[in-house]
CSV table of C-alpha atoms in Angstrom, one decimal:
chain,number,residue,atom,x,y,z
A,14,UNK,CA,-4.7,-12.6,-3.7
A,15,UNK,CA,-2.1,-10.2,-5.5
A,16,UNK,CA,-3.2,-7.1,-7.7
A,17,UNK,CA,-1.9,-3.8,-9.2
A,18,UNK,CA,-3.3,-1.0,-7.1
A,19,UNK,CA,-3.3,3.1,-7.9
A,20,UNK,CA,-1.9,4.6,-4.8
A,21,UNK,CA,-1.5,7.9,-3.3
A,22,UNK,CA,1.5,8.4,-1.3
A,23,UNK,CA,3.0,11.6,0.1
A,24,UNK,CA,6.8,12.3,0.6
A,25,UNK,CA,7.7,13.2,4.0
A,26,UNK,CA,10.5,15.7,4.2
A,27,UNK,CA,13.5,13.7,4.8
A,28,UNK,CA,12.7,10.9,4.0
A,29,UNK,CA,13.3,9.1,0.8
A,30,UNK,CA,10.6,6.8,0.9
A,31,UNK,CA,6.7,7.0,-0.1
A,32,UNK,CA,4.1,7.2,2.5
A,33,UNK,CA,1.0,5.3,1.1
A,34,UNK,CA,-2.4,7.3,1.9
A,35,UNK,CA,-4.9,6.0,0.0
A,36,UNK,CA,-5.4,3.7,-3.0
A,37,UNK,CA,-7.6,2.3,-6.0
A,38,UNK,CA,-8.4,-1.6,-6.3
A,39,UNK,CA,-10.9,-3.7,-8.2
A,40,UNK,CA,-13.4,-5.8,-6.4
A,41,UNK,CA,-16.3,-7.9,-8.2
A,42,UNK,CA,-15.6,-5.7,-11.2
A,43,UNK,CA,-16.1,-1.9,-8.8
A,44,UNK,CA,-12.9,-0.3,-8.6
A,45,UNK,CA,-13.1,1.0,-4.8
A,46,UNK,CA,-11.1,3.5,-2.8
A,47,UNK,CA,-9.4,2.4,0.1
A,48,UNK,CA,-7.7,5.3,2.9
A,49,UNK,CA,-5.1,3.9,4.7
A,50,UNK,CA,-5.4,3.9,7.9
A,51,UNK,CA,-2.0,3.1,9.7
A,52,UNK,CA,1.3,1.9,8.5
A,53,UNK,CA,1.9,-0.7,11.1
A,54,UNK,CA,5.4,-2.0,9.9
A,55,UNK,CA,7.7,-1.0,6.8
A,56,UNK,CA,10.1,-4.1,5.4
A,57,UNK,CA,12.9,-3.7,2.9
A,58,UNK,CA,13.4,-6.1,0.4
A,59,UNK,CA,16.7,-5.9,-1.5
A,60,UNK,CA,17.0,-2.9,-3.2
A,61,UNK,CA,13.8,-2.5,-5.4
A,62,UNK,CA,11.1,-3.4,-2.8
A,63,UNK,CA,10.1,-2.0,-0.2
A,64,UNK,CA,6.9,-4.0,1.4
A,65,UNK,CA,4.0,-1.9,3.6
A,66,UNK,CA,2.5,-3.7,7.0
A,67,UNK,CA,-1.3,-1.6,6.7
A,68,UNK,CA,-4.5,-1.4,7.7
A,69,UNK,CA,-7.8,0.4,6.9
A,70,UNK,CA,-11.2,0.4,8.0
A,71,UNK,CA,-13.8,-1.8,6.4
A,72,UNK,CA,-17.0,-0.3,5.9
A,73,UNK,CA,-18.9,-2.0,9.0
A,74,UNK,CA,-15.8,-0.5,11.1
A,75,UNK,CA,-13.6,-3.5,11.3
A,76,UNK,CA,-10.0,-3.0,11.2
A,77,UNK,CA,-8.0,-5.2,8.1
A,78,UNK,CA,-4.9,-5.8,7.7
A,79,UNK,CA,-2.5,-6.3,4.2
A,80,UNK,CA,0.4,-5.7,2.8
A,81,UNK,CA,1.2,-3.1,0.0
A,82,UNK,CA,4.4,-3.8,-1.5
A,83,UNK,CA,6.0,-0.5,-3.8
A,84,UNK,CA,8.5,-2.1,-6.7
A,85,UNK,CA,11.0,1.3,-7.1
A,86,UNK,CA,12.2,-0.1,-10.1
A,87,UNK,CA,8.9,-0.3,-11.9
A,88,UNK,CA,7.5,2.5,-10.0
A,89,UNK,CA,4.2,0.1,-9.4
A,90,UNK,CA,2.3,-1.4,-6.4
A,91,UNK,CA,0.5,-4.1,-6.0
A,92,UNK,CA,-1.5,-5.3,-2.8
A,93,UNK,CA,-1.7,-8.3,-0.9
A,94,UNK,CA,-5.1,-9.4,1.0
C-alpha cells in the first residue's frame, strides 16, 4: 500500500538531505502520527528520489518496518507498508 504522508524531517548540519522524524498518515479514516524510530538504510534513486529504510514502534511495542520515499522534485512523500 502507497500513500501521501505529512512528514517532519530535520536537516542535519552538513548534510543536504532530510532526516524524517515523525509523520501523519490515514488509517480506517483516523489520520495517525507515527515517530520514527530508526533510519535503518537510505537509497538514492536517480536524482529526484531518495527512498528511506524505517521503522517505528507499534502501539503493542512491536517494531515495523517501511519505506518512506522523499520525491525532491515535488517536495512530497509518500509511504510504503
Amino acid at each position: 500500500m502507497k500513500q501521501m504522508v505529512d512528514v517532519l524531517v530535520a536537516f542535519d548540519i552538513g548534510r543536504r538531505d532530510p532526516r524524517p522524524i515523525k509523520f501523519k498518515f490515514i488509517e480506517s479514516g483516523k489520520k495517525l502520527t507515527v515517530n520514527v524510530y530508526s533510519e535503518l538504510s537510505r537509497e538514492y534513486i536517480g536524482m529526484n528520489r531518495i527512498d528511506y529504510e524505517c521503522n517505528s514502534l507499534s502501539s503493542r511495542g512491536n517494531l515495523i518496518v517501511y519505506k518512506l520515499s522523499y520525491y525532491r522534485n515535488e517536495g512530497r512523500w509518500e509511504i510504503e507498508m
